[in-house]
Coordinates of C-alpha atoms in Angstrom, one line a residue:
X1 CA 50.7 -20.9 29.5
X2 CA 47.7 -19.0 29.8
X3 CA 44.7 -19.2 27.4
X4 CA 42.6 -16.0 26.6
X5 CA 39.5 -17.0 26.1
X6 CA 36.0 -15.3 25.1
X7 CA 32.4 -15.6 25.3
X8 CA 29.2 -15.2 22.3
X9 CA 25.7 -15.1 23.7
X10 CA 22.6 -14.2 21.4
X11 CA 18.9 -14.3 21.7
X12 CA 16.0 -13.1 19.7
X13 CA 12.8 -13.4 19.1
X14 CA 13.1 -16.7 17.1
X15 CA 14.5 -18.2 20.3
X16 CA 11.9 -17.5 22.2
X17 CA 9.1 -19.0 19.7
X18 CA 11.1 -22.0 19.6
X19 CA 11.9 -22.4 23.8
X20 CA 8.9 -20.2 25.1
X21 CA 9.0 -17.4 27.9
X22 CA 8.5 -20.3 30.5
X23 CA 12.4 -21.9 29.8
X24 CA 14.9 -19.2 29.9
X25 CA 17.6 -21.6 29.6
X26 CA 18.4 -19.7 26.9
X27 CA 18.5 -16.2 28.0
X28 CA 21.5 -13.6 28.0
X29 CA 21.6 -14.5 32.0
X30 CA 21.7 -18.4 31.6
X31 CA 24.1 -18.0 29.3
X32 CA 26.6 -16.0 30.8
X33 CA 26.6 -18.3 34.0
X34 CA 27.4 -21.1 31.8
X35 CA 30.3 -19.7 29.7
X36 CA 31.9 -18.2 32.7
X37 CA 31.4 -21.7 34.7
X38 CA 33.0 -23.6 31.7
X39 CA 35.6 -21.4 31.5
X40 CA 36.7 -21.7 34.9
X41 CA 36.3 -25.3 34.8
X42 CA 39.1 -25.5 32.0
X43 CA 41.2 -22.6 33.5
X44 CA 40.9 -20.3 30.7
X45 CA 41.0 -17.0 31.6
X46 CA 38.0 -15.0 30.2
X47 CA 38.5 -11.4 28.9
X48 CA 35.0 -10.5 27.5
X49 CA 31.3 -11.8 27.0
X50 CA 30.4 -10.4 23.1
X51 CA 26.3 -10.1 23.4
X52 CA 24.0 -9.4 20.8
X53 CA 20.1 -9.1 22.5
X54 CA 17.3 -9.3 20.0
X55 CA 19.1 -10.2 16.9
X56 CA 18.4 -13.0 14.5
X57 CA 21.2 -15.7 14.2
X58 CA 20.7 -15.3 10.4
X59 CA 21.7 -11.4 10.8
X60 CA 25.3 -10.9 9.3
X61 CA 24.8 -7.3 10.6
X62 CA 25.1 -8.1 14.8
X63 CA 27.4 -5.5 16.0
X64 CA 28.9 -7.5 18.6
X65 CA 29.2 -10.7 16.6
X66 CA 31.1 -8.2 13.9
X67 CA 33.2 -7.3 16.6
X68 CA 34.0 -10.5 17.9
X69 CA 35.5 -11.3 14.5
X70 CA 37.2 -8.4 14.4
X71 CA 38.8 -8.7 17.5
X72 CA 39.8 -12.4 16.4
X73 CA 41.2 -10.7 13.4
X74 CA 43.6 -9.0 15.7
X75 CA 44.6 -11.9 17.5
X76 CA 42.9 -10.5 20.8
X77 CA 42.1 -14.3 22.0
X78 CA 42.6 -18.0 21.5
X79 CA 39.4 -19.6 22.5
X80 CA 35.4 -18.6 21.3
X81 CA 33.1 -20.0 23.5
X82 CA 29.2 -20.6 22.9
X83 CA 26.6 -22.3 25.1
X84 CA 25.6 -24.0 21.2
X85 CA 26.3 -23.4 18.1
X86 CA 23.2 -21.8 17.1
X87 CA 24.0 -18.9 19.9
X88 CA 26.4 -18.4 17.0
X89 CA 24.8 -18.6 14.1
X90 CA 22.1 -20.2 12.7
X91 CA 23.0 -19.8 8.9
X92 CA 25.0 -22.7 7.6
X93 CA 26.7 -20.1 5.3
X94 CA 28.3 -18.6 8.4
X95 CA 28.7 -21.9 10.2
X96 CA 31.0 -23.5 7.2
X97 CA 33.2 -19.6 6.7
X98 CA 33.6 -19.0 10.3
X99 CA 33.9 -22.5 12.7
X100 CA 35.0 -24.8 9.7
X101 CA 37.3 -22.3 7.8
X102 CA 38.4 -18.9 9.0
X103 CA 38.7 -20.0 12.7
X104 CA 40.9 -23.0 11.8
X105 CA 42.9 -20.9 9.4
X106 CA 43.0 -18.4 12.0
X107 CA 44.0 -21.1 15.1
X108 CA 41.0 -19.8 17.0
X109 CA 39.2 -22.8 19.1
X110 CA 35.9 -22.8 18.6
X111 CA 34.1 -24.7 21.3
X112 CA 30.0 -25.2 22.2
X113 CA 29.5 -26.4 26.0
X114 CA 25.8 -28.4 25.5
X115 CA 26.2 -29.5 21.9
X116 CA 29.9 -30.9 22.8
X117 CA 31.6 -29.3 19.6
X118 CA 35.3 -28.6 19.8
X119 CA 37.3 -27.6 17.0
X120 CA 40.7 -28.4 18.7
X121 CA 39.0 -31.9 18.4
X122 CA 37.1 -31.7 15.4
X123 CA 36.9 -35.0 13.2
X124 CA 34.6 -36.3 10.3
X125 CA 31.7 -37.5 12.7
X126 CA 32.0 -34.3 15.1
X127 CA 31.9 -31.9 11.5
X128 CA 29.0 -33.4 10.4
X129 CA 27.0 -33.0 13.5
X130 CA 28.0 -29.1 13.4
X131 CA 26.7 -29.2 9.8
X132 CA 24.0 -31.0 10.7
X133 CA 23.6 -28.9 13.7
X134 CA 24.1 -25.6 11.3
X135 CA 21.5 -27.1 8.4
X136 CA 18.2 -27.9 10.7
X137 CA 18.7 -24.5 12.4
X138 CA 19.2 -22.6 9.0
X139 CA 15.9 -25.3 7.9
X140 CA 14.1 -23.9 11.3
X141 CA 14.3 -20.5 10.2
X142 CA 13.3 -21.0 6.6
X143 CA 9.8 -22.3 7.6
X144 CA 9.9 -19.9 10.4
X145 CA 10.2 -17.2 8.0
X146 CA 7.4 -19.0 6.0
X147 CA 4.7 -19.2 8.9
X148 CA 4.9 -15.7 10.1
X149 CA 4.4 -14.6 6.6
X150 CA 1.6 -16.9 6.1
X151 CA 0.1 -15.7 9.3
X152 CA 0.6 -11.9 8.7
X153 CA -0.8 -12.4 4.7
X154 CA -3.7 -14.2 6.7
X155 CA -4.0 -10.3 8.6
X156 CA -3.9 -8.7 5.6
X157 CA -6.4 -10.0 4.0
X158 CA -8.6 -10.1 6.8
X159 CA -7.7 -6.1 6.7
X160 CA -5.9 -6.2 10.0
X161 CA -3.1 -3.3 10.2
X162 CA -0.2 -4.5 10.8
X163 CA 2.2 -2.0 10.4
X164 CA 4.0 -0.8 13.5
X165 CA 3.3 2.8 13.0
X166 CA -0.4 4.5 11.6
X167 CA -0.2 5.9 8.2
X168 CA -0.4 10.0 8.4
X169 CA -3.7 10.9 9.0
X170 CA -4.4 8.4 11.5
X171 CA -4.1 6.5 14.9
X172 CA -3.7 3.4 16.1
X173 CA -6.9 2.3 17.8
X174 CA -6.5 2.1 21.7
X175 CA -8.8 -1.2 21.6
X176 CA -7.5 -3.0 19.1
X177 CA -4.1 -2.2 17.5
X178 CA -4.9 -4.1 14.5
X179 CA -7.5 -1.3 13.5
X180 CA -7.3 2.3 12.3
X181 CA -9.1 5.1 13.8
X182 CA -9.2 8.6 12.4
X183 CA -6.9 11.5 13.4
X184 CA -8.5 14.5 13.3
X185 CA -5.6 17.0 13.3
X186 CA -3.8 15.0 10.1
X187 CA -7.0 14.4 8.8
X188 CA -7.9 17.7 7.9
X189 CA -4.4 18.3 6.6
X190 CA -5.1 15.5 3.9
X191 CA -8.4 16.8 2.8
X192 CA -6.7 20.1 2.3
X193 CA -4.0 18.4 0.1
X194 CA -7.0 16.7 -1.8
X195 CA -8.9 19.7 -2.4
X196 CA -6.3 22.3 -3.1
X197 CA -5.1 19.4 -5.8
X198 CA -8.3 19.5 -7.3
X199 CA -8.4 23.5 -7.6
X200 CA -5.7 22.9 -9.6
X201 CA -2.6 23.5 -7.9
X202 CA 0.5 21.4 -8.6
X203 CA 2.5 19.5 -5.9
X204 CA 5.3 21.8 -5.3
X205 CA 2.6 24.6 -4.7
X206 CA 1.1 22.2 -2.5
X207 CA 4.4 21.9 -0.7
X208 CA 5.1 25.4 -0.3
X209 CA 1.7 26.7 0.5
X210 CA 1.9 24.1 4.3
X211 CA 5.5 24.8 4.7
X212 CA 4.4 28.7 4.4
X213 CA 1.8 27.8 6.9
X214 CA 4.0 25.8 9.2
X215 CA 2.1 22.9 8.9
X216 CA 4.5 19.5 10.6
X217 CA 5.4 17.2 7.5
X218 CA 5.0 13.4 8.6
X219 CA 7.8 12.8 9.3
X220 CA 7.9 15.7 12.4
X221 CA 4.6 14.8 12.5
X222 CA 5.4 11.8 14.1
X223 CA 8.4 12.8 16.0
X224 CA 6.5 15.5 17.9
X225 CA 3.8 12.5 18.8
X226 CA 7.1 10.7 20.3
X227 CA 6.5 8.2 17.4
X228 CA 10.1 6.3 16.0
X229 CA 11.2 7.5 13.1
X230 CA 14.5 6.2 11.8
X231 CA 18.1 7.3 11.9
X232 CA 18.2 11.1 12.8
X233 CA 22.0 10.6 12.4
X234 CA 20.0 10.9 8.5
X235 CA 17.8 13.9 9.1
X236 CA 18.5 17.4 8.3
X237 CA 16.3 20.4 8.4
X238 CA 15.1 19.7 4.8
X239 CA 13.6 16.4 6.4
X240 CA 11.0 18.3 7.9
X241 CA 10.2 20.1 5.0
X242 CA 6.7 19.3 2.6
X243 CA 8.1 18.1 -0.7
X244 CA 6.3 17.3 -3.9
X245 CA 6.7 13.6 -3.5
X246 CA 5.2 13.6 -0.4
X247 CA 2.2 15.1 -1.8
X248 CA 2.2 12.6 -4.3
X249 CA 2.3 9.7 -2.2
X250 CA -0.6 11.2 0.1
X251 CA -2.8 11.7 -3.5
X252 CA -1.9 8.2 -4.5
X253 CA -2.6 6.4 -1.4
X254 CA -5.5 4.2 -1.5
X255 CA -5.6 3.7 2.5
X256 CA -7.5 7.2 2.6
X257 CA -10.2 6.1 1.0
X258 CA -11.0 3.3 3.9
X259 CA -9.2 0.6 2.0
X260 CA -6.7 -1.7 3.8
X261 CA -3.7 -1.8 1.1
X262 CA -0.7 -4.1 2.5
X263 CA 1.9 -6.0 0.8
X264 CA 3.4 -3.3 -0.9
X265 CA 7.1 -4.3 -0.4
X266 CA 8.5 -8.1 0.6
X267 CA 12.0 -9.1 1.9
X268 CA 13.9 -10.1 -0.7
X269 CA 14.6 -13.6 2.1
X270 CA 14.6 -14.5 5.3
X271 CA 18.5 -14.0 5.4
X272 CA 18.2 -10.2 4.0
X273 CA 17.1 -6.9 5.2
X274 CA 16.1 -6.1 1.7
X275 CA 13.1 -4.4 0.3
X276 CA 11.7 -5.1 -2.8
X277 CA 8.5 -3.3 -4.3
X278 CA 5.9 -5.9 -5.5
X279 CA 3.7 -5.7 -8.7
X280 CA 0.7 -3.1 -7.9
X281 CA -1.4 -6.8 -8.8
X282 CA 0.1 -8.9 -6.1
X283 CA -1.2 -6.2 -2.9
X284 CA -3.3 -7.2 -0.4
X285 CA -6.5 -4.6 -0.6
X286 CA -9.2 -5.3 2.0
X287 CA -11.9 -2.6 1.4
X288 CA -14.0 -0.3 3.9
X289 CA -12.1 -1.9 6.9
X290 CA -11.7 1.6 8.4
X291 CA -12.9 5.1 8.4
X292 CA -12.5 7.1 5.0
X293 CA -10.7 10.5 4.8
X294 CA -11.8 11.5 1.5
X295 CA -14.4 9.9 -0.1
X296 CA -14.5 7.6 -3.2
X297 CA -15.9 10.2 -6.0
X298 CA -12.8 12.7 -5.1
X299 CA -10.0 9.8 -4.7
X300 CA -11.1 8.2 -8.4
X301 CA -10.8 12.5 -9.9
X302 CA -7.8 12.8 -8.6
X303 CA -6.5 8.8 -9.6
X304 CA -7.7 10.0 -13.1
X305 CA -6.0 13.4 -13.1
X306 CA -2.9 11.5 -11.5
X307 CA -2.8 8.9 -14.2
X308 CA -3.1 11.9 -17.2
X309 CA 0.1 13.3 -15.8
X310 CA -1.0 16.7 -16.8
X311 CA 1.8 19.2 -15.6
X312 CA 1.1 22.6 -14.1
X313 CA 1.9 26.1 -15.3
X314 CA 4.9 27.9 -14.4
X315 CA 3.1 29.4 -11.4
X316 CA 2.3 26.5 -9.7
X317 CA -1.2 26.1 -11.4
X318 CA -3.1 23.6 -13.7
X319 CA -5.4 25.6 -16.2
X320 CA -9.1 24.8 -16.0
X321 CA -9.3 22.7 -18.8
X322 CA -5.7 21.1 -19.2
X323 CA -6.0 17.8 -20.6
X324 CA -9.9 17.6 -21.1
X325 CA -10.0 20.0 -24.6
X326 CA -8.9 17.9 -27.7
X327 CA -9.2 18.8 -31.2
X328 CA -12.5 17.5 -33.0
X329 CA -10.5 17.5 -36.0
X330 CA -7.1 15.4 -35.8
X331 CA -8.0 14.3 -32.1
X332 CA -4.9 16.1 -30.6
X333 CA -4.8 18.3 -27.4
X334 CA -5.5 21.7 -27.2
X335 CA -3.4 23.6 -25.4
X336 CA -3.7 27.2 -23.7
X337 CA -2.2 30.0 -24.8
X338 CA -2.1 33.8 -22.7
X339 CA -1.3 36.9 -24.3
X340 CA -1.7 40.5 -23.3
X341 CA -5.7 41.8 -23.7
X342 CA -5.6 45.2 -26.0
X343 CA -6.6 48.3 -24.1
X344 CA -6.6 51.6 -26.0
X345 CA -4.4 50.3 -29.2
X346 CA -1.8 48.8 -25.9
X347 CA -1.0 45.9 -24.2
X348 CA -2.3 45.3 -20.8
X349 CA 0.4 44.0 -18.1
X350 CA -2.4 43.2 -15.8
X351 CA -4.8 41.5 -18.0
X352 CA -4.9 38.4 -20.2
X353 CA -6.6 36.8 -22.6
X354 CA -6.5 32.8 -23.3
X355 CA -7.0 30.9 -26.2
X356 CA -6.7 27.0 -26.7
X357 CA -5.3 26.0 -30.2
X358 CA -4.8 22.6 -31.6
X359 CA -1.1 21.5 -30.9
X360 CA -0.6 19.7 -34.2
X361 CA -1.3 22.5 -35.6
X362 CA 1.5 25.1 -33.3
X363 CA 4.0 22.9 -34.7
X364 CA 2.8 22.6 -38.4
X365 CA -0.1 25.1 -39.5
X366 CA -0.5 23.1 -42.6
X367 CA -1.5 19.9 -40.6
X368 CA -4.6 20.7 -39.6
X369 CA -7.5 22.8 -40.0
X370 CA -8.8 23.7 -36.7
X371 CA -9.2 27.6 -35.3
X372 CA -8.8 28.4 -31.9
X373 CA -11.2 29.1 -29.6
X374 CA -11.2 31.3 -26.6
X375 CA -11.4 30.0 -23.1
X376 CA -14.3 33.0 -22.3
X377 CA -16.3 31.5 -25.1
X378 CA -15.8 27.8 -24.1
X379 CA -17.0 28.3 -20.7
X380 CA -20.0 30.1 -21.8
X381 CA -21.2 27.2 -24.1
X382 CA -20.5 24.8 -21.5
X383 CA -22.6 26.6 -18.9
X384 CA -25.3 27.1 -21.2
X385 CA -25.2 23.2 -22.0
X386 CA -25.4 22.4 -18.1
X387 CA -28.5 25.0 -18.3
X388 CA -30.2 23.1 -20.8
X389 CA -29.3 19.7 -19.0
X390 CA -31.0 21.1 -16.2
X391 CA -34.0 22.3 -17.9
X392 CA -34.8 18.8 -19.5
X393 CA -34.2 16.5 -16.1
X394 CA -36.2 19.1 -14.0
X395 CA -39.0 18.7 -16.6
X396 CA -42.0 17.6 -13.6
X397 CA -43.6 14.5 -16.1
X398 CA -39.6 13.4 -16.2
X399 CA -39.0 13.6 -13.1
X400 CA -42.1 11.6 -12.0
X401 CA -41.1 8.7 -14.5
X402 CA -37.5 8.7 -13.2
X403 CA -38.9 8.3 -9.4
X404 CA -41.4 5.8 -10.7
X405 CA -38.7 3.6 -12.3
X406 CA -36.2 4.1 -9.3
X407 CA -39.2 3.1 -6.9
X408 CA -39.4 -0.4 -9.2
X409 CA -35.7 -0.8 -8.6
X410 CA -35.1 -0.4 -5.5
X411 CA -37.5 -3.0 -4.7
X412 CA -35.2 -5.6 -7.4
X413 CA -32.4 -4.8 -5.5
X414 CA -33.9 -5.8 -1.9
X415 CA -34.9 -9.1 -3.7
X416 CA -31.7 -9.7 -5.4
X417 CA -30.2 -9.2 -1.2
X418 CA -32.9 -11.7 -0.1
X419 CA -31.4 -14.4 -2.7
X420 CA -28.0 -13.6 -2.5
X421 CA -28.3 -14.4 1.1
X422 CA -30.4 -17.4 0.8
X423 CA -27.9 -18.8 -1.7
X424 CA -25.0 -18.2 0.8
X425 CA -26.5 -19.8 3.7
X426 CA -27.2 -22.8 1.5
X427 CA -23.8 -23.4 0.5
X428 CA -22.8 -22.5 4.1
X429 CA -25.5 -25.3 5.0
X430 CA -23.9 -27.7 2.1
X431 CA -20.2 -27.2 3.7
X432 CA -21.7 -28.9 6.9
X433 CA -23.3 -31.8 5.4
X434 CA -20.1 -32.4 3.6
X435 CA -17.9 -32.1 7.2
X436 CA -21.0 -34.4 8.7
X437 CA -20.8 -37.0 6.7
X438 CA -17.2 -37.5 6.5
X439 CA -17.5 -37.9 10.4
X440 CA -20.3 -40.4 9.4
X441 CA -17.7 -42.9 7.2
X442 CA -15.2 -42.4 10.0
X443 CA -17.4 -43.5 12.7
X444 CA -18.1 -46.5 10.1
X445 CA -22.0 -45.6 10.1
X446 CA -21.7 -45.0 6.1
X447 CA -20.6 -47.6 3.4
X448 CA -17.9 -46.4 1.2
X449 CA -20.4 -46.7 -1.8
X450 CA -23.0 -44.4 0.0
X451 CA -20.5 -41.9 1.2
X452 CA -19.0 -41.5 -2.2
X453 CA -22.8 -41.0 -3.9
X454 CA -23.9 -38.7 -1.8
X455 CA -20.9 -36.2 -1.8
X456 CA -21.4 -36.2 -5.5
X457 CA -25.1 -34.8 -4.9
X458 CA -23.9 -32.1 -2.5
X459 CA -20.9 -31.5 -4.9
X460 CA -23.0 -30.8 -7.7
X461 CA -25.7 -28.7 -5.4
X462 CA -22.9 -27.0 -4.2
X463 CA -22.1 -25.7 -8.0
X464 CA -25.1 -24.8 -8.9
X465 CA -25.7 -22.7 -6.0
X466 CA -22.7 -20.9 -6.0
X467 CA -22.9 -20.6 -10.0
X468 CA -26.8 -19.1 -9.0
X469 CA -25.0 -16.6 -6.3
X470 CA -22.7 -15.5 -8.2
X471 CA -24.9 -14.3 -11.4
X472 CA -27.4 -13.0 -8.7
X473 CA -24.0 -10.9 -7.1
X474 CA -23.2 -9.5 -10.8
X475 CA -27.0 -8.3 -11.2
X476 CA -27.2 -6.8 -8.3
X477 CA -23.7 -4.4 -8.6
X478 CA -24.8 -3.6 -11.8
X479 CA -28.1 -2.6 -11.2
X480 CA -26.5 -0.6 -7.9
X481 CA -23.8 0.9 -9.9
X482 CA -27.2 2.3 -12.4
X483 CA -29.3 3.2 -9.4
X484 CA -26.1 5.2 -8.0
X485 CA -25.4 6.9 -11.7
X486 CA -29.2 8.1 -12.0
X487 CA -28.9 9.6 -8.4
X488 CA -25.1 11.1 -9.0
X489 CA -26.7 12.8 -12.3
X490 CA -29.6 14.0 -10.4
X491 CA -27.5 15.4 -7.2
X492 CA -25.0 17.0 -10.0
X493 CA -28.0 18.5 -12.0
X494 CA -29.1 20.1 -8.6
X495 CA -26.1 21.3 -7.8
X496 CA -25.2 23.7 -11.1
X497 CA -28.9 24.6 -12.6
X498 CA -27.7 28.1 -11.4
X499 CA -23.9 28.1 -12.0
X500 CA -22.4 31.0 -13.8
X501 CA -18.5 30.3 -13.6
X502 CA -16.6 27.4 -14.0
X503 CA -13.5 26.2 -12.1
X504 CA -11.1 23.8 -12.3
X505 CA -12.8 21.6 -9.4
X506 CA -15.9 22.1 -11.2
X507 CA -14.7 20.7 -14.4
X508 CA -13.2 18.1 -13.2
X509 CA -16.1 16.4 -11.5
X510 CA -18.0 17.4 -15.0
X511 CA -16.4 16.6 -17.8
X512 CA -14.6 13.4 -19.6
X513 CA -13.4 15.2 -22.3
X514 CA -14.5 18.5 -24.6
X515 CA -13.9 17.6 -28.7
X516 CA -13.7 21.4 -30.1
X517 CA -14.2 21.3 -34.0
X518 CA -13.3 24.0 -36.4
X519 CA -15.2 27.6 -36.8
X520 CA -17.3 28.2 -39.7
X521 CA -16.9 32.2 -39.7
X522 CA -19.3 32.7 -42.4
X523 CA -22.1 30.7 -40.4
X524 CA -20.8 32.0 -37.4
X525 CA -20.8 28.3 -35.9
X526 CA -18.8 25.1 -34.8
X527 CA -19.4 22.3 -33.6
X528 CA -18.2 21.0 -29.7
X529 CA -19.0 18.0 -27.9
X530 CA -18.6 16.9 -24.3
X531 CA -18.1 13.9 -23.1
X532 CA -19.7 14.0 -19.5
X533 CA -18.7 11.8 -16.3
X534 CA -22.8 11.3 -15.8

């Protein structure tokens, strides 16, 4: 009687960290020879070799491993042979179903040429080495798993990109392909996004206004640069559209700002494909480890504008001031409201006027006392405010004591670098002492008693000098974080002495928050305050 007999090869990239390049004993090639030689040898008659190249012997997902027990299913062969069992699998999950359950229940033969298993043969001493076989080769993978994720979190932090394609907006450096380099077509495309959000137009405007323009989304983005990008069996013409989450993702990306951010989403285990998002606290964020696309002041507007969820009109746009007018009175937004101007006793259809009313009030008129006020009028006093800002910090004796003291600090902060250098040499200095004279007790050229005293000594010098750099490090950002506000004010101050209309960009970078109280119409006055980002 004849015996139909198969064949299971496998290698991946597992196999070849644990044999090296230099043995390919266990290469697709080796082990074809060897199943077809065994086969002979017993007088089988081999139908089919199932091979699965660069897949992972904890992958349930092989195609031709699935096949292969689908085909047993069918009753398509009698024999399975493997050059070992881990060509198989590697999971001892698999190992127990398949060679110690279904293939028995099945009458399938299950035999491993080099590890000598034979399930027409199989006793207690022969199972156990299979299990044992199946548990250090589920073991190796485990810490396998481990150490390449220790390795690539030791990337991470060092900001290394290790993603296997660049984010939008830039390339892979030709040097290194670890490091990020700027692409200047994308590039541009992503300041647009930034400043058109800033003008106040909402995401889906976004969208439309570069799909209008014919401007490649990402995602073609990268197929026209012959990047990979997925299953197109998935893609339809809408996948090459702009969409509003998109946008979002681009204005909530912290990578633009020169920031490595990694880590975002782990592998639920080793044995799973599995994404899972982790906590926004457990990222790995290296900072400045490549070129910025938009720089710091605009990212944090936006993060703030992000983070207020304000909605845009029906339009498309965000008014001027949503979300920064609030009522002085019950502390409640303000929100816009447009009606038609009067012209000649008749509505206009062309022209508007706008008005921002307390909203506790829209819904109950009783609970509060507020009175509008009109959006014409709000941006006058707020341009008349900046006027006066900029006729006080342009006064010439101001100016001269603002240089004077900036002069003083400057020179603080070049002192405060001087010492927080010296401090990390010395503990770099104390590290090496430590290293030398643990070499010194090993050589036996220090008594226990003297080694023990003097690592105390450079223990407790070590504390106090890292104590010392880090309360000269805190010092020093805060005076540079002061130094940098006085010059931001100064820069701002230049920038709108002469300003005569406000925009949403404008008000953004300007104002916190505006408090509007209620009008006294018999005084003709009220009282608003603004809380300034200088």
């Amino acid at each position: 009687m004849t015996i139909i007999a198969v064949g299971y090869s496998r290698l991946s990239k597992e196999d070849v960290n644990k044999q090296g390049w230099d043995n390919d004993s266990e290469s697709i090639k080796n082990q074809h020879y060897l199943i077809r030689d065994y086969a002979e040898k017993k007088g089988w008659q081999l139908v089919e070799i199932y091979s699965d190249d660069d897949y992972k012997g904890s992958d349930r997902s092989r195609p031709e491993f699935n096949r292969l027990i689908s085909d047993m299913y069918a009753h398509k062969f009698q024999v399975i042979i493997c050059k070992t069992q881990s060509r198989f699998a590697r999971d001892i999950e698999l190992i127990e179903k398949y060679i110690h359950g279904v293939f028995m229940e099945e009458n399938i033969r299950f035999v491993t040429i080099e590890d000598h298993i034979d399930t027409a043969n199989m006793n207690s001493s022969s199972k156990k080495i299979s299990q044992l076989h199946g548990l250090t080769d589920t073991w190796y993978l485990e810490d396998l798993s481990h150490n390449i994720s220790d390795v690539l979190d030791i990337k991470r932090k060092k900001g290394e990109y290790i993603a296997s394609w660049p984010l939008y907006g830039y390339l892979k450096s030709p040097d290194d392909k670890n490091r990020l380099i700027v692409d200047p077509v994308a590039a541009e495309v992503v300041r647009s996004i930034y400043q058109m959000y800033l003008a106040g137009n909402g995401l889906q405007r976004i969208a439309n206004s570069l799909n209008q323009r014919s401007i490649p989304n990402p995602l073609k983005y990268k197929r026209d640069a012959g990047m990979k990008i997925g299953a197109k069996s998935r893609m339809t013409s809408k996948s090459f559209l702009w969409r509003n989450d998109t946008i979002g993702r681009i204005l909530d990306n912290q990578m633009y700002i020169g920031d490595m951010v990694q880590g975002k989403l782990k592998k639920v285990s080793y044995k799973s494909k599995k994404l899972v998002r982790q906590p926004e606290e457990e990222w790995i964020i290296a900072e400045s480890k490549h070129p910025p696309i938009i720089d710091r002041n605009t990212w944090e507007r936006v993060r703030s504008i992000r983070k207020s969820r304000i909605k845009p009109r029906r339009d498309g746009i965000v008014s001027m001031f949503s979300g920064k007018i609030r009522c002085l009175e019950c502390k409640e937004l303000m929100y816009a409201v447009t009606y038609p101007r009067q012209i000649n006793g008749r509505k206009s259809k062309t022209e508007f006027n706008t008005t921002f009313r307390c909203s506790k009030k829209m819904m109950n008129k009783e609970a509060c006392p507020a009175t509008g006020i009109s959006m014409a009028s709000l941006e006058k006093y707020i341009i008349d405010e900046l006027k006066k800002l900029s006729e006080l910090y342009f006064d010439e004796c101001i100016i001269q004591d603002q240089l004077t003291v900036t002069d003083g600090r400057q020179e603080t902060l070049e002192g405060m670098k001087q010492e927080e250098f010296r401090l990390k040499r010395l503990l770099e200095e104390n590290k090496l002492a430590v290293t030398t004279l643990y070499l010194d007790k090993v050589k036996g050229l220090l008594m226990e008693k003297q080694f023990v005293q003097i690592s105390e000594q450079l223990a407790e010098s070590g504390r106090i000098a890292e104590s010392a750099l880090k309360k000269v490090m805190r010092e020093r950002e805060g005076l540079s974080r002061e130094q940098s506000k006085e010059e931001n004010l100064m820069e701002i101050i230049l920038k709108y002495k002469d300003i005569e209309r406000l925009d949403r960009n404008i008000v953004l970078e300007l104002i916190d928050i505006i408090y509007v109280g209620k009008e006294d119409r018999k005084k003709n006055q009220r009282v608003i305050q603004i809380a300034w980002n200088f």
